Amino acid sequence: MPIIAPSLLAADFLKLGEECSMLNESEADRFHLDVMDGRFVPNISFGLPIVQQVTNATDKICEVHLMIVEPEKYIEEFKNAGADVLIIHLEACINLHRNIQQIKLLKMQAGVAINPHTPVVFLKDILADIDLVCLMSVNPGYGGQTFIPHSIEKIRQLRKLIDDAKLNVKIEVDGGVTLENAKQIVEAGADILVAGSAVFKAADPKEAIHEFKSI
Ligand code: DX5
Ligand code: ZN
């Protein structure tokens, strides 16, 4: 049964409290919060005050996906804003290993995200130090994009890398995940599905989450 992490990027921000209650009542396992700075990605989403309010509104695990340059400058701020899992981009970190240690020192789980053009083998020497890989199956920056088919092959490669090393690193797939392609993604080896539009734009979001859980 996959772990489901709805992305609040697709939520109705004018009804954020209700959206959080809906997720709390649903079978969603964790909240996925997408922070964008207009530099690492072409879009700007939301920042610390929103993350703080959302984490206050739930007892579920909150993972923050930082699509920002120099994420190391904000590790402590996101810890204080209630992040349980902090995901930083390999492409944004010159000293990735150090930044992972900084996250762990603050007692958060550490995740590394990779863009569609980044080979999974680039993770080989950091895998033993992290809890999660966020494999981007769209170019980061926007919700509602189409799943890049080559991601399936990358999930398989990453699964093998993790299993061969006998590690317990979770594979999260983020971008363009739908009820139609979720089965294939899980079969390729994914543990966590991030879903924005497929949850929040559904006629019945709780039912959509239930269907994702039933895969
Ligand atoms: C994209 C974000 C994703 C996004 C997913 O940059 O990292 O988390 O919200 O949205 P959907 O599921 O609509 O592709
Ligand atoms: Zn994300």
Coordinates of C-alpha atoms and ligand atoms in Angstrom, one line a residue:
M1 CA 0.0 0.0 0.0
P2 CA 1.6 3.3 -1.1
I3 CA 2.2 6.2 1.3
I4 CA 0.1 9.1 0.0
A5 CA 1.3 12.7 0.3
P6 CA -1.1 15.2 -1.1
S7 CA 0.6 18.4 -2.3
L8 CA -1.2 21.5 -1.0
L9 CA 0.1 23.5 -4.0
A10 CA -3.2 22.5 -5.6
A11 CA -5.4 23.4 -2.6
D12 CA -7.7 26.3 -2.5
F13 CA -5.7 28.8 -0.5
L14 CA -8.7 30.8 0.5
K15 CA -10.0 27.6 2.2
L16 CA -6.7 26.3 3.5
G17 CA -8.1 25.4 7.0
E18 CA -10.9 23.4 5.4
E19 CA -8.4 21.7 3.0
C20 CA -6.3 20.7 6.0
S21 CA -9.3 19.3 7.9
M22 CA -10.2 17.3 4.8
L23 CA -6.7 15.8 4.7
N24 CA -6.8 15.1 8.4
E25 CA -10.1 13.2 8.0
S26 CA -8.8 11.4 4.9
E27 CA -6.5 8.4 4.5
A28 CA -3.6 10.7 3.5
D29 CA -0.4 9.7 5.3
R30 CA 1.4 13.0 5.2
F31 CA 1.2 16.6 3.9
H32 CA 3.5 17.7 1.1
L33 CA 4.4 21.4 1.1
D34 CA 6.0 22.9 -2.0
V35 CA 8.1 26.0 -1.3
M36 CA 9.4 27.9 -4.5
D37 CA 11.5 31.0 -4.7
G38 CA 11.3 32.1 -8.3
R39 CA 15.0 31.4 -8.7
F40 CA 15.6 27.7 -8.5
V41 CA 12.3 27.3 -10.3
P42 CA 10.4 29.9 -12.4
N43 CA 7.5 30.1 -10.0
I44 CA 6.9 31.5 -6.4
S45 CA 4.6 29.5 -4.2
F46 CA 4.4 30.2 -0.4
G47 CA 6.9 30.4 2.5
L48 CA 7.4 30.0 6.2
P49 CA 4.2 31.6 7.6
I50 CA 1.9 29.3 5.5
V51 CA 4.1 26.3 6.4
Q52 CA 3.8 27.2 10.1
Q53 CA 0.0 27.5 10.0
V54 CA -0.4 24.2 8.0
T55 CA 1.8 22.2 10.4
N56 CA -0.2 23.7 13.3
A57 CA -3.3 22.4 11.7
T58 CA -2.4 18.7 11.6
D59 CA -0.8 15.9 13.5
K60 CA 0.2 14.1 10.3
I61 CA 3.8 14.1 9.1
C62 CA 4.6 17.3 7.2
E63 CA 7.3 17.2 4.5
V64 CA 8.6 20.4 3.0
H65 CA 9.9 20.3 -0.5
L66 CA 12.3 23.2 -0.9
M67 CA 12.6 24.3 -4.5
I68 CA 14.9 27.2 -3.6
V69 CA 18.5 28.1 -4.1
E70 CA 20.8 28.0 -1.0
P71 CA 18.3 25.9 1.0
E72 CA 20.9 25.6 3.8
K73 CA 20.1 29.1 4.8
Y74 CA 16.6 28.1 5.9
I75 CA 17.0 24.7 7.4
E76 CA 16.5 25.9 11.0
E77 CA 13.6 28.2 10.0
F78 CA 11.7 25.3 8.5
K79 CA 12.4 23.1 11.5
N80 CA 10.9 25.9 13.7
A81 CA 7.9 26.1 11.3
G82 CA 7.1 22.4 12.0
A83 CA 8.7 20.4 9.2
D84 CA 9.2 16.8 10.0
V85 CA 10.9 15.9 6.7
L86 CA 13.0 18.4 4.8
I87 CA 13.6 17.8 1.1
I88 CA 16.4 19.7 -0.6
H89 CA 17.4 19.5 -4.3
L90 CA 20.7 17.9 -5.3
E91 CA 21.0 20.5 -8.0
A92 CA 20.7 23.4 -5.5
C93 CA 23.4 22.1 -3.1
I94 CA 27.1 22.5 -3.6
N95 CA 27.8 20.8 -0.2
L96 CA 24.9 18.3 -0.2
H97 CA 26.4 16.0 2.4
R98 CA 27.0 18.8 4.9
N99 CA 23.4 20.1 4.3
I100 CA 22.0 16.7 5.0
Q101 CA 23.9 16.5 8.3
Q102 CA 22.5 19.9 9.2
I103 CA 19.0 18.6 8.6
K104 CA 19.6 15.5 10.7
L105 CA 21.2 17.5 13.5
L106 CA 17.9 19.3 13.9
K107 CA 16.2 15.9 14.2
M108 CA 14.3 16.1 10.9
Q109 CA 14.2 13.4 8.3
A110 CA 16.3 14.3 5.3
G111 CA 15.2 14.0 1.7
V112 CA 17.0 14.7 -1.6
A113 CA 15.0 15.6 -4.7
I114 CA 16.4 15.2 -8.2
N115 CA 15.2 16.9 -11.4
P116 CA 14.2 14.9 -14.5
H117 CA 17.6 15.4 -16.1
T118 CA 19.6 14.2 -13.1
P119 CA 20.7 10.6 -13.3
V120 CA 19.8 8.5 -10.2
V121 CA 23.4 7.3 -9.9
F122 CA 24.3 10.8 -8.7
L123 CA 22.7 9.8 -5.4
K124 CA 24.9 6.8 -4.9
D125 CA 27.2 8.3 -2.4
I126 CA 24.5 10.1 -0.4
L127 CA 21.9 7.3 -0.2
A128 CA 23.2 5.9 3.1
D129 CA 22.8 9.3 4.8
I130 CA 19.2 10.1 3.8
D131 CA 15.7 8.9 4.5
L132 CA 14.0 9.7 1.2
V133 CA 14.6 10.4 -2.4
C134 CA 12.1 12.6 -4.1
L135 CA 12.2 11.7 -7.8
M136 CA 10.8 14.6 -9.8
S137 CA 8.6 13.2 -12.6
V138 CA 8.0 16.7 -14.0
N139 CA 10.2 19.8 -14.1
P140 CA 9.6 21.4 -10.8
G141 CA 7.8 24.7 -10.5
Y142 CA 4.2 24.0 -11.3
G143 CA 1.3 21.7 -10.4
G144 CA -0.8 20.0 -13.0
Q145 CA 1.9 19.0 -15.5
T146 CA 2.2 15.7 -17.4
F147 CA 4.2 12.8 -16.0
I148 CA 7.5 12.3 -17.9
P149 CA 7.4 8.6 -19.0
H150 CA 11.2 8.1 -18.6
S151 CA 10.7 8.5 -14.8
I152 CA 9.5 4.9 -14.6
E153 CA 12.9 3.7 -15.7
K154 CA 14.5 6.0 -13.2
I155 CA 12.3 4.6 -10.4
R156 CA 13.4 1.1 -11.3
Q157 CA 17.1 2.1 -11.4
L158 CA 16.8 3.8 -8.0
R159 CA 15.0 0.8 -6.5
K160 CA 17.9 -1.4 -7.5
L161 CA 20.5 1.0 -6.2
I162 CA 18.7 1.1 -2.8
D163 CA 18.0 -2.6 -2.6
D164 CA 21.6 -3.6 -3.7
A165 CA 23.0 -1.4 -0.9
K166 CA 20.4 -2.9 1.5
L167 CA 19.3 0.5 2.6
N168 CA 15.9 1.6 3.9
V169 CA 15.5 4.8 1.8
K170 CA 12.0 5.6 0.6
I171 CA 11.3 6.5 -3.0
E172 CA 8.9 9.3 -3.5
V173 CA 7.6 10.3 -6.9
D174 CA 6.5 13.8 -7.4
G175 CA 4.7 15.4 -10.4
G176 CA 1.9 14.3 -12.7
V177 CA 0.9 11.4 -10.5
T178 CA -2.7 10.3 -11.3
L179 CA -5.0 7.4 -10.5
E180 CA -4.3 6.2 -14.1
N181 CA -0.5 6.0 -13.8
A182 CA -0.1 5.3 -10.0
K183 CA -0.2 1.5 -10.3
Q184 CA 2.7 1.5 -12.8
I185 CA 4.7 3.9 -10.6
V186 CA 4.2 1.7 -7.5
E187 CA 5.1 -1.4 -9.5
A188 CA 8.3 0.2 -10.6
G189 CA 9.3 0.6 -6.9
A190 CA 7.9 3.8 -5.5
D191 CA 6.9 3.9 -1.8
I192 CA 5.4 7.4 -1.6
L193 CA 3.1 9.1 -4.2
V194 CA 2.8 12.9 -4.2
A195 CA -0.4 14.0 -5.8
G196 CA -1.6 17.6 -6.1
S197 CA -4.1 18.1 -8.9
A198 CA -5.2 14.4 -8.8
V199 CA -6.4 15.0 -5.2
F200 CA -7.5 18.6 -4.9
K201 CA -9.1 18.9 -8.3
A202 CA -11.0 15.7 -7.9
A203 CA -14.8 15.8 -7.4
D204 CA -14.3 14.0 -4.1
P205 CA -10.7 14.5 -2.8
K206 CA -11.2 12.0 0.1
E207 CA -12.4 9.4 -2.3
A208 CA -9.5 10.0 -4.6
I209 CA -7.1 9.6 -1.7
H210 CA -8.9 6.3 -0.8
E211 CA -8.4 5.1 -4.4
F212 CA -4.7 5.9 -4.3
K213 CA -4.4 4.0 -1.0
S214 CA -6.2 1.0 -2.6
I215 CA -3.6 0.6 -5.3
Ligands
DX5_1 C1 6.0 20.5 -8.6 C2 5.8 20.1 -7.1 C3 4.8 19.1 -7.0 C4 3.4 19.5 -7.5 C5 2.7 18.2 -7.9 O1 7.0 21.4 -8.7 O2 7.0 19.7 -6.5 O3 4.7 18.6 -5.6 O4 2.7 20.2 -6.5 O5 1.5 18.6 -8.5 P1 0.7 17.6 -9.5 O6 0.4 16.4 -8.7 O7 -0.5 18.4 -9.8 O8 1.6 17.4 -10.6
ZN2 ZN 6.8 18.7 -4.5

